[in-house]
mmCIF file of C-alpha atoms in Angstrom:
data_model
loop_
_atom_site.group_PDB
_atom_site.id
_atom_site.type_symbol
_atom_site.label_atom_id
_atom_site.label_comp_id
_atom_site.label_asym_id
_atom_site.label_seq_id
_atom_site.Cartn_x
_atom_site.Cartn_y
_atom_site.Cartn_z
ATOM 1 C CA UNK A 1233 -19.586 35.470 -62.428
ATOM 2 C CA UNK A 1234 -18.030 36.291 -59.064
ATOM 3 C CA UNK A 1235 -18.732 32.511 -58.010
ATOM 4 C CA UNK A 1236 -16.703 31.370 -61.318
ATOM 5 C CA UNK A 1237 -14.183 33.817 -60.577
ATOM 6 C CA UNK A 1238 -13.767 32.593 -56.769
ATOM 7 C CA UNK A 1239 -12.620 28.806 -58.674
ATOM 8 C CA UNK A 1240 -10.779 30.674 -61.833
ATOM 9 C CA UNK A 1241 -8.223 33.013 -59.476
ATOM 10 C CA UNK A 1242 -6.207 30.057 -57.489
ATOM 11 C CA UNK A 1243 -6.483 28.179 -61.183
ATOM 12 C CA UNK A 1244 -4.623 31.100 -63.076
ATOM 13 C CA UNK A 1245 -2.004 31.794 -60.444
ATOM 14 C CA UNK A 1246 -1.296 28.153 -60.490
ATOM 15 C CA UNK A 1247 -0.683 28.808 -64.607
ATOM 16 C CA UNK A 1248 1.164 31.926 -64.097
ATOM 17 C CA UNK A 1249 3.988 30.153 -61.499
ATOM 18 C CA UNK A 1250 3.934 26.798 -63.838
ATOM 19 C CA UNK A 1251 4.572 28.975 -66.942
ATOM 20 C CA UNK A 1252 7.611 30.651 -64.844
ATOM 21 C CA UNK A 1253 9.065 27.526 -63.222
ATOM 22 C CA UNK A 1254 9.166 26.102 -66.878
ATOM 23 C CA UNK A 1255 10.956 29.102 -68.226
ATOM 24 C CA UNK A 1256 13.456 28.119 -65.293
ATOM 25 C CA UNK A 1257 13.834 24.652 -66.803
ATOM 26 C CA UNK A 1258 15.425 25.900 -70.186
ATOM 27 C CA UNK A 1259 17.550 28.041 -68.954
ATOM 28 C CA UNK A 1260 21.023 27.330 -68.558
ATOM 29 C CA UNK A 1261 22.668 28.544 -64.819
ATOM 30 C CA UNK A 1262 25.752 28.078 -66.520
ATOM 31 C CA UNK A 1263 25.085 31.551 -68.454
ATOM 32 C CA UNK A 1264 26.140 34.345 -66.153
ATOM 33 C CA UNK A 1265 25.307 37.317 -68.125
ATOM 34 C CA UNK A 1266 28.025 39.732 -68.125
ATOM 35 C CA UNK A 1267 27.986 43.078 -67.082
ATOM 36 C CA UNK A 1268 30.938 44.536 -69.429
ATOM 37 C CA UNK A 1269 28.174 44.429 -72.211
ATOM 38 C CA UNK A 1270 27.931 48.010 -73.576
ATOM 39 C CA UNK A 1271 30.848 49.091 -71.181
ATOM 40 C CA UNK A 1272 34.186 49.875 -72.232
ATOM 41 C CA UNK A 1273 36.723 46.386 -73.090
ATOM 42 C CA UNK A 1274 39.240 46.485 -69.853
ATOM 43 C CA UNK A 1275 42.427 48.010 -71.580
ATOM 44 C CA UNK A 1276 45.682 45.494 -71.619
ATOM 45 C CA UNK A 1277 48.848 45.558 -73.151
ATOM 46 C CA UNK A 1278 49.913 41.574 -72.960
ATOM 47 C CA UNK A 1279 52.973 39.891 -74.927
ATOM 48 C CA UNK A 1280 52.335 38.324 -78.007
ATOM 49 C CA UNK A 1281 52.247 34.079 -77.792
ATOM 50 C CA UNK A 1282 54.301 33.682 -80.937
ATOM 51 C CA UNK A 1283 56.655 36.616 -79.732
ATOM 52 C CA UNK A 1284 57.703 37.309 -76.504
ATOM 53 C CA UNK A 1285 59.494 40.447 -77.459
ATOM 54 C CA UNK A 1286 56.572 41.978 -79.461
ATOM 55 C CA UNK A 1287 53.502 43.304 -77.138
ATOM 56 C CA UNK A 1288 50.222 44.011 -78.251
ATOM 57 C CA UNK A 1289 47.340 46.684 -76.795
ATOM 58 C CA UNK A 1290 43.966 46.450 -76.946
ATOM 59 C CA UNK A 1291 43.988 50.467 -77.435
ATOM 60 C CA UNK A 1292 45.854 49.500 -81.113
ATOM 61 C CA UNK A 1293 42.255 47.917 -81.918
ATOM 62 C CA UNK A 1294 40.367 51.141 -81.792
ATOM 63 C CA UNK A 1295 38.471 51.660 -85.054
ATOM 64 C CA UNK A 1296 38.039 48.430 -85.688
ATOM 65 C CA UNK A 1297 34.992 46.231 -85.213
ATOM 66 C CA UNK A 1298 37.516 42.844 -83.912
ATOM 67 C CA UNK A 1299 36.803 39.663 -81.869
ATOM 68 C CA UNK A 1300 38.404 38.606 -78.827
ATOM 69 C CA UNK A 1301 38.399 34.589 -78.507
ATOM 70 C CA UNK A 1302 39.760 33.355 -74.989
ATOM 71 C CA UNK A 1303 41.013 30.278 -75.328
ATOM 72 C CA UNK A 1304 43.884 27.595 -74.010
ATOM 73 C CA UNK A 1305 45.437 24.198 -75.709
ATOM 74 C CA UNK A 1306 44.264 22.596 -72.339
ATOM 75 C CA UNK A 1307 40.365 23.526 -73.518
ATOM 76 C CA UNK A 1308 38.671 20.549 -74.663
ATOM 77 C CA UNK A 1309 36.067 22.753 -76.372
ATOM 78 C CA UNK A 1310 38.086 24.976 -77.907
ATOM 79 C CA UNK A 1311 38.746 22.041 -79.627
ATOM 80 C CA UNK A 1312 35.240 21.545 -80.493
ATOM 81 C CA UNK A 1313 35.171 25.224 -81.697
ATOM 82 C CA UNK A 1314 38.274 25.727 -83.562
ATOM 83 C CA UNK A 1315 37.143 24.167 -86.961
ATOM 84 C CA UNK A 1316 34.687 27.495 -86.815
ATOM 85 C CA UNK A 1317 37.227 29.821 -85.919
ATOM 86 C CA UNK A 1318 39.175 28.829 -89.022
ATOM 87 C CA UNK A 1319 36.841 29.089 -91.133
ATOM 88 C CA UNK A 1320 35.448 32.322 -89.969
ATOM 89 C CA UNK A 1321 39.002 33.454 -90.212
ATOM 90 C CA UNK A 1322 39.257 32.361 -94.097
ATOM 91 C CA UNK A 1323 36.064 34.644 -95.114
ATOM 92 C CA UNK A 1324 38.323 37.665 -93.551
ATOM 93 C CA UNK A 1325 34.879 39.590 -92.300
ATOM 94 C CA UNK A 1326 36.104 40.505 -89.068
ATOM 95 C CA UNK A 1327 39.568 40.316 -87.414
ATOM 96 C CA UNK A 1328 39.906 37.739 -84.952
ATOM 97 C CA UNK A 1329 42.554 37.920 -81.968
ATOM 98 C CA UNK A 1330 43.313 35.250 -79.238
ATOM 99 C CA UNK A 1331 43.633 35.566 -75.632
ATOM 100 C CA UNK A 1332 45.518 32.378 -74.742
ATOM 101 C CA UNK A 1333 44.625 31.945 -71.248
ATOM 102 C CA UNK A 1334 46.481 30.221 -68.518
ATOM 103 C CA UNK A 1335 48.119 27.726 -71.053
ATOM 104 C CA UNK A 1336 52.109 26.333 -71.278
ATOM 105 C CA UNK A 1337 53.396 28.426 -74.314
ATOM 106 C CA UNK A 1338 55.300 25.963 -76.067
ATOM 107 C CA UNK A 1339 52.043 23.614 -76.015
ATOM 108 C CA UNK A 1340 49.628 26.566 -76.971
ATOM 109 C CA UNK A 1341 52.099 26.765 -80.012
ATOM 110 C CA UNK A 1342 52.441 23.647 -80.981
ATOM 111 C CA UNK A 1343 48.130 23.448 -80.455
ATOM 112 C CA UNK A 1344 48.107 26.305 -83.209
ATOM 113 C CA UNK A 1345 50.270 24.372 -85.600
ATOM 114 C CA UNK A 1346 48.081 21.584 -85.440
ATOM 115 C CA UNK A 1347 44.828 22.980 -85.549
ATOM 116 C CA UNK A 1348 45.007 26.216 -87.588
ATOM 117 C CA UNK A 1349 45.750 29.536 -86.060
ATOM 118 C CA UNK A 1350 42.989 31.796 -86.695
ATOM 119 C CA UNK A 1351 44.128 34.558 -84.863
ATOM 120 C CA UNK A 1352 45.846 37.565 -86.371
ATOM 121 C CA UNK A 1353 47.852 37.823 -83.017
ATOM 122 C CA UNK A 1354 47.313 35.939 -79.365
ATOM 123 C CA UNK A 1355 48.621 37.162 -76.583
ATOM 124 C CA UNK A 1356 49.860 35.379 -73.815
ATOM 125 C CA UNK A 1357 47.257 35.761 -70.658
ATOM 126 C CA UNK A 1358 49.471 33.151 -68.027
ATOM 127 C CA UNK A 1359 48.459 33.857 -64.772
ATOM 128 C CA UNK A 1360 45.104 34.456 -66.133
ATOM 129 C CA UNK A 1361 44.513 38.159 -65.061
ATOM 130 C CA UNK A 1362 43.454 40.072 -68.067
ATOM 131 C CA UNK A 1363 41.237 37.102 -68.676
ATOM 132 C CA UNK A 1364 39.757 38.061 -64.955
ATOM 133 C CA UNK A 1365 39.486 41.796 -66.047
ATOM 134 C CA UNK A 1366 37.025 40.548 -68.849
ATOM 135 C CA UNK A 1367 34.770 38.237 -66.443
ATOM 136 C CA UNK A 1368 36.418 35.321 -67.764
ATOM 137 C CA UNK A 1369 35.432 31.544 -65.608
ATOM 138 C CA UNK A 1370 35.164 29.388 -68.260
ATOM 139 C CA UNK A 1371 37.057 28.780 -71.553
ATOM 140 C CA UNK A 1372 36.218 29.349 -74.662
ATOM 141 C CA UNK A 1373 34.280 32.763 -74.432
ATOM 142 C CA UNK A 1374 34.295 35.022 -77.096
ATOM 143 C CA UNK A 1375 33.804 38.863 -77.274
ATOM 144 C CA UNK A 1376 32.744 41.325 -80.134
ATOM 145 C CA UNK A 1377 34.218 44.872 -79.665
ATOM 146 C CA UNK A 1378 32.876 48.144 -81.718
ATOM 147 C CA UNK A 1379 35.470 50.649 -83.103
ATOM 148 C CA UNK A 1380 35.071 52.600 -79.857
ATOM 149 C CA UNK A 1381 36.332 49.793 -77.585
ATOM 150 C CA UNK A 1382 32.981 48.930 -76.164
ATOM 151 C CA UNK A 1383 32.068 45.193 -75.689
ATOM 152 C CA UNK A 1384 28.826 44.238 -77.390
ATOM 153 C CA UNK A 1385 28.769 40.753 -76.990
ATOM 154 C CA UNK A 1386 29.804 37.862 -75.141
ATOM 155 C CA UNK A 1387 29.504 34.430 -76.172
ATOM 156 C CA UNK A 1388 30.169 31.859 -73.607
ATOM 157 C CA UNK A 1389 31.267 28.168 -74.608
ATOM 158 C CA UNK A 1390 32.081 27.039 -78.087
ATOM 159 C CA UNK A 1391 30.486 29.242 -80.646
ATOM 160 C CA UNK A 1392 27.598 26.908 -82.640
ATOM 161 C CA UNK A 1393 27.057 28.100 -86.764
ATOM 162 C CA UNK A 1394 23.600 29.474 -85.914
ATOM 163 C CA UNK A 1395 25.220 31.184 -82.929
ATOM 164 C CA UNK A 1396 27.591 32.578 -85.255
ATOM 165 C CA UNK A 1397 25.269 32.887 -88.260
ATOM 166 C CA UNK A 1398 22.214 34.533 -86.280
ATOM 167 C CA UNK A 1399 23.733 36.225 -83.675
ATOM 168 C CA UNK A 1400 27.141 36.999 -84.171
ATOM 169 C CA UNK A 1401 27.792 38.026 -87.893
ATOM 170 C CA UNK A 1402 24.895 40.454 -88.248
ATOM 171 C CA UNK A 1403 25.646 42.134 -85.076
ATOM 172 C CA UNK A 1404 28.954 42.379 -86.897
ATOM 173 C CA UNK A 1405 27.585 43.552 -89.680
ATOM 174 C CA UNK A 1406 25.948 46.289 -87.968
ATOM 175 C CA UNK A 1407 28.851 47.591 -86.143
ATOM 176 C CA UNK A 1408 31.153 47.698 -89.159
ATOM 177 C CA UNK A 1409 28.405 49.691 -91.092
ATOM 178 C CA UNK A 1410 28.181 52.516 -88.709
ATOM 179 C CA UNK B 918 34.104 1.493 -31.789
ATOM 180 C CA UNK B 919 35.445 5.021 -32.213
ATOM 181 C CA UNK B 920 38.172 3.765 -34.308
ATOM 182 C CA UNK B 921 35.655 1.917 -36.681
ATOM 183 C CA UNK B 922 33.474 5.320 -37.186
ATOM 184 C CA UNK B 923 37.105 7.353 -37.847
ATOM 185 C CA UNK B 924 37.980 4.657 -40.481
ATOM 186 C CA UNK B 925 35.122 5.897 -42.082
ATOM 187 C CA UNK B 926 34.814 9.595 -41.296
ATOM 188 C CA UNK B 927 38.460 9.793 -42.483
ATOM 189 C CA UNK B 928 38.404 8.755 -46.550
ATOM 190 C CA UNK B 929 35.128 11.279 -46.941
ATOM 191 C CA UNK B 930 37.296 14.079 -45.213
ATOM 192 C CA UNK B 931 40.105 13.305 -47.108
ATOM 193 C CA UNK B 932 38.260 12.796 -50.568
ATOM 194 C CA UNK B 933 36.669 16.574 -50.025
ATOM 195 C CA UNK B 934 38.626 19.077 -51.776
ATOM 196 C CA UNK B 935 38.199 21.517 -49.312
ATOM 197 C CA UNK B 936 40.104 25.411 -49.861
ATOM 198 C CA UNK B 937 44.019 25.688 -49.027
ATOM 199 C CA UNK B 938 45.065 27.909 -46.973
ATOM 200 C CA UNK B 939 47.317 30.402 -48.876
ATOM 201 C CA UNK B 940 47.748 32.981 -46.404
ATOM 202 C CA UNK B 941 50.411 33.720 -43.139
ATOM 203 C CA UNK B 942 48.533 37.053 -41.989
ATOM 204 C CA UNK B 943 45.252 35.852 -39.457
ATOM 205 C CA UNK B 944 43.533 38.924 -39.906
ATOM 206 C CA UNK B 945 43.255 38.810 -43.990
ATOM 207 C CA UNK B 946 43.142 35.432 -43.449
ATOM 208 C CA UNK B 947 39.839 35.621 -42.031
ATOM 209 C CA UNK B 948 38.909 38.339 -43.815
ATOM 210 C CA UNK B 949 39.151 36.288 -47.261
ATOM 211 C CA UNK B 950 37.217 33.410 -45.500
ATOM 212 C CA UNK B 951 34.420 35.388 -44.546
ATOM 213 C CA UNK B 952 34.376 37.197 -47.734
ATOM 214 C CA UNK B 953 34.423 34.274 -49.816
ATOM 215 C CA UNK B 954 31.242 33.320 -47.868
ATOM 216 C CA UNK B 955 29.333 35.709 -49.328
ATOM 217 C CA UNK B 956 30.851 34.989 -53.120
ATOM 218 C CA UNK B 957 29.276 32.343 -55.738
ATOM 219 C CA UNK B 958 32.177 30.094 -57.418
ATOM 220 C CA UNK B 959 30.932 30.710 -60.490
ATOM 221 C CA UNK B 960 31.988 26.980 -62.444
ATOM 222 C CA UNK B 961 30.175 25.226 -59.210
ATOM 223 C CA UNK B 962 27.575 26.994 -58.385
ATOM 224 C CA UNK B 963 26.291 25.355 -55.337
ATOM 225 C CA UNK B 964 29.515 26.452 -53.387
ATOM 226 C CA UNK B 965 31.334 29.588 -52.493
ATOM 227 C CA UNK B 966 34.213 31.103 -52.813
ATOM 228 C CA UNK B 967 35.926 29.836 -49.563
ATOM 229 C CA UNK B 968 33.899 26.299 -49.806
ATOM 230 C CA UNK B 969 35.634 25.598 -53.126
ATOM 231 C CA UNK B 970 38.730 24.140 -54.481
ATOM 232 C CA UNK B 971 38.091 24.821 -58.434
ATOM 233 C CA UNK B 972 40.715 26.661 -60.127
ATOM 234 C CA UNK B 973 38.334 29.813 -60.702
ATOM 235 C CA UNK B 974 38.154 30.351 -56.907
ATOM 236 C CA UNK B 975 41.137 30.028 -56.410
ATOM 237 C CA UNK B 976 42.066 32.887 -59.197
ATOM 238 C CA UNK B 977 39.058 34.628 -57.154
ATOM 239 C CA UNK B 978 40.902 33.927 -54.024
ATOM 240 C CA UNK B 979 44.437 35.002 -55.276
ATOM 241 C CA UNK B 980 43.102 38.114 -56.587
ATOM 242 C CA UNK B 981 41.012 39.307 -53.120
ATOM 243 C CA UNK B 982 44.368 38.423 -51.184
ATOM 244 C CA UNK B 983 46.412 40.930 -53.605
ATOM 245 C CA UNK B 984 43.640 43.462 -53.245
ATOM 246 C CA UNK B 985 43.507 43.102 -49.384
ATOM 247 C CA UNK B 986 47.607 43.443 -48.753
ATOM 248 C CA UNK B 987 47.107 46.609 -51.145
ATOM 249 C CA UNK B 988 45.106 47.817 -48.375
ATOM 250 C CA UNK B 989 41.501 47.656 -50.147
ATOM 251 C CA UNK B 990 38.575 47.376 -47.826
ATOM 252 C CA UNK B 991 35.838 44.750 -47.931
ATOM 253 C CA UNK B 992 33.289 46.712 -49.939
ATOM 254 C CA UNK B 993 36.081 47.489 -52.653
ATOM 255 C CA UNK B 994 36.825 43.544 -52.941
ATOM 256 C CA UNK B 995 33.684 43.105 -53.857
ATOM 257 C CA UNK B 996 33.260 45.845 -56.156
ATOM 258 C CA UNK B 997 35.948 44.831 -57.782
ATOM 259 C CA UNK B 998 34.422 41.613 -58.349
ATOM 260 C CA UNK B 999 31.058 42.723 -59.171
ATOM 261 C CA UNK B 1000 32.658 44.918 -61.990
ATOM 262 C CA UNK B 1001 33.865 41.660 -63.806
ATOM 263 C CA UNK B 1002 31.481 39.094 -62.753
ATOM 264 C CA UNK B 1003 28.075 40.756 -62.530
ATOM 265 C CA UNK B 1004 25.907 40.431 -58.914
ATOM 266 C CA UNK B 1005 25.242 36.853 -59.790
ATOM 267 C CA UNK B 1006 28.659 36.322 -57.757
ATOM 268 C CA UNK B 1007 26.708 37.270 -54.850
ATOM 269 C CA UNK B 1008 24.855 35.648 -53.010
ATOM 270 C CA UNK B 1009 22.662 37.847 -51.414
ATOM 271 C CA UNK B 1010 21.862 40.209 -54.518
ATOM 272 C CA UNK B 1011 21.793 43.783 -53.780
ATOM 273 C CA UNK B 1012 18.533 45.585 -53.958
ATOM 274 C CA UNK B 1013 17.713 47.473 -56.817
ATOM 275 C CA UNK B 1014 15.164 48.213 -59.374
ATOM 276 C CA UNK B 1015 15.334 44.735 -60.938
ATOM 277 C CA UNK B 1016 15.368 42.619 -57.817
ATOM 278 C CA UNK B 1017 12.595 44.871 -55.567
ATOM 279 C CA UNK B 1018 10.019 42.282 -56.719
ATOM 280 C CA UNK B 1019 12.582 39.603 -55.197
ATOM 281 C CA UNK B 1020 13.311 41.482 -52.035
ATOM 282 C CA UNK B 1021 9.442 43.051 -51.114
ATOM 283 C CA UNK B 1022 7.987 40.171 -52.916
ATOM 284 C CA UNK B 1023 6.932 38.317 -49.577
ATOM 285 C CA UNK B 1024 5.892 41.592 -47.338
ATOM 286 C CA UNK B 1025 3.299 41.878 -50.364
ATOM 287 C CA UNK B 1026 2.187 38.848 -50.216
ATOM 288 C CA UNK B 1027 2.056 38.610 -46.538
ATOM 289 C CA UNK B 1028 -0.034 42.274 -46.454
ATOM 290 C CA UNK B 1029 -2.167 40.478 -49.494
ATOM 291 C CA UNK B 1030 -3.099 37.604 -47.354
ATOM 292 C CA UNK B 1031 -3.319 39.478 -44.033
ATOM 293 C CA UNK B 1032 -6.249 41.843 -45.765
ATOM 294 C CA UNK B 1033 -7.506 38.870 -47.731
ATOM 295 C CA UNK B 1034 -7.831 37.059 -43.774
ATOM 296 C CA UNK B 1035 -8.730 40.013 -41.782
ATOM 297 C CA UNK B 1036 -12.153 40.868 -44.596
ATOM 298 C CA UNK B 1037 -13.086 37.372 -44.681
ATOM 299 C CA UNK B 1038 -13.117 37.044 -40.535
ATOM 300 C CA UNK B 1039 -14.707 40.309 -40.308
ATOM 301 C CA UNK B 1040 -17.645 39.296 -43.000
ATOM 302 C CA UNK B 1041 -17.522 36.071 -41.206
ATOM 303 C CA UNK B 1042 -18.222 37.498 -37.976
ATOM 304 C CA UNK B 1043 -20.682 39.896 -39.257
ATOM 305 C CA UNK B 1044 -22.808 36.872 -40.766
ATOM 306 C CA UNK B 1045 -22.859 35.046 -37.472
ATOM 307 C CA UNK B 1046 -24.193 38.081 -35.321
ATOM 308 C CA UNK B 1047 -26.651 39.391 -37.709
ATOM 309 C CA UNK B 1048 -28.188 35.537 -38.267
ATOM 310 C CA UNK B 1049 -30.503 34.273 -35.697
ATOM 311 C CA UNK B 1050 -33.069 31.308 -36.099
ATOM 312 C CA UNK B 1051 -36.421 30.762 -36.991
ATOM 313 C CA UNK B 1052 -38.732 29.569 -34.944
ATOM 314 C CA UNK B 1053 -39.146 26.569 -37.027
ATOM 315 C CA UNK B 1054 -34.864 26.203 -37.279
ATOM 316 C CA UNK B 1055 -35.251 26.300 -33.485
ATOM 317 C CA UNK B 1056 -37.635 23.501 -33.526
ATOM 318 C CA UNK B 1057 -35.512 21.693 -35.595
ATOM 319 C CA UNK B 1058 -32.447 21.807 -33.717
ATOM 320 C CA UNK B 1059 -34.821 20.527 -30.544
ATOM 321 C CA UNK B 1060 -35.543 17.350 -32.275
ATOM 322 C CA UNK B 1061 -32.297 16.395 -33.600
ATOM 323 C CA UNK B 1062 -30.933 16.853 -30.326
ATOM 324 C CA UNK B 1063 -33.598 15.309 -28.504
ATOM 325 C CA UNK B 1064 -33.718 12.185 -31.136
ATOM 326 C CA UNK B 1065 -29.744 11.921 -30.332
ATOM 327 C CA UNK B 1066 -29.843 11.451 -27.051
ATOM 328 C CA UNK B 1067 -32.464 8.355 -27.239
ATOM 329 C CA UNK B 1068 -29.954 7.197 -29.856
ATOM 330 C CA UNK B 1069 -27.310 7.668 -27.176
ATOM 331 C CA UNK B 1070 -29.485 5.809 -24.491
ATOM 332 C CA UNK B 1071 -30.368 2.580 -26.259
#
């Protein structure tokens, strides 16, 4: 037994660092996980893309279960992900607001018009900094907040359906029940 | 023949997007660079902070100068930073429960080996003294050595 042993030992270390190193392979380095998650959403007060004049506060969303979706007209896969958003937006099950990040206003508008405008209001993020508050480095991300202002999730890159259907709506779900 | 090696050292130099300088004051000036050392650009991984042209670091960048001419130190830069961005914007990640392993990870195995050496060489050693030969082993020895040498000779 000790003599099989001697052979087995090297054998099952070998298994245990291959099993590892191909856990490394699927993962994707491009996935910082954030650590807002269960912390408080930085507070901002930002002007409104479609209105200058009119401001909008992130404390006004406290109650509500509400999404934050970071995105810019110069985002090729916002693109991609827009279609979703739209569509999300139609079913009304959970408010969605925009951060338009570093983006030309005018062209952010016009972007809007052409695509849909899911957003119950975007605000106008230009040099980028409440977007650097959140942890933002790449474009689109996408936040869920609880009705006490906490982030639960963060979605980074263009929301897939069974992102959205396994992850994101029943987490949802959840929050808006209790 | 120098000219001919600057012909080509010159379109690589050129073609590297290498950090701007976007600073008049030396000493946060070299603060920031050696700073953004230590910091991961996050959208290219494989370079930091200072090494990197992207647009993130230079948001990153733009952000530790404002922090530095408010008169925040070094280690409140970076907290700052790790606030948003997590440790993974470090490069050298702090040690804590969840990266001990990482950190003591080679001591252990260094101690694991060292006993694993130092039992075998003492068991080793052990053997050696303990065994002597037979008088027959002796013998045996005698000939082969013996029956080498006339193999040797002819």
């Amino acid at each position: 037994m000790r003599r099989h042993l001697r052979y087995l030992a090297p054998l099952l270390v070998f298994a245990v660092l291959v099993g590892f190193l191909g856990k490394g392979l699927f993962l994707n380095p491009s996935e910082v996980p954030s650590p807002l998650i269960n912390k408080p959403a930085p507070a901002f007060t930002l002007e409104q893309l479609h209105n200058p004049q009119a401001r909008f506060s992130s404390q006004d969303m406290l109650g509500k279960v509400w999404m934050l979706n970071v995105w810019a007209s110069w985002c090729v896969a916002c693109r991609q992900e827009h279609p979703l958003l739209v569509e999300l937006a139609r079913q009304r099950i959970v408010p969605i607001y925009g951060l338009n990040y570093k983006d030309q206003r005018q062209e952010a508008i016009n972007w809007l018009r052409d695509l849909g405008d899911p957003y119950i209001i975007s605000v106008y993020d230009v040099e980028g900094r409440v977007g650097l508050d959140f942890g933002v480095y790449g474009v689109p991300e996408t936040y869920v907040i609880d009705k006490q202002g906490i982030i639960r999730y963060k979605h980074i890159g263009p929301i897939s359906p069974a992102a959205l259907q396994e992850k994101i709506l029943p987490l949802i779900r959840e929050l808006q029940a209790s | 023949m120098l000219w001919v090696a600057l012909l080509f050292a010159l379109p690589f130099s050129t073609l590297a997007n290498e950090a701007r300088p976007l600073v008049d004051d030396p000493v946060i000036e070299s603060r920031l660079a050696a700073l953004g050392k230590q910091l991961r650009c996050l959208v290219c991984q494989g370079q930091s902070i200072s090494e990197s042209d992207s647009e993130f670091a230079n948001d990153i960048r733009r952000e530790m100068l404002r922090l530095m001419k408010e008169g925040r130190s070094d280690k409140e830069v970076i907290d700052f930073l790790v606030q948003r961005y997590g440790d993974f914007i470090l490069f050298r990640p702090p040690m804590k429960a969840t990266t001990a392993l990482l950190w003591l990870g080679p001591f252990l195995l260094l101690i694991i080996a060292g006993s694993v050496l130092f039992v075998t060489l003492q068991r080793r050693r052990r053997l050696a003294a303990e065994r002597e030969l037979s008088d027959e082993e002796v013998r045996r020895a005698e000939t082969l050595l013996r029956d080498n040498d006339d193999g040797n000779k002819s």
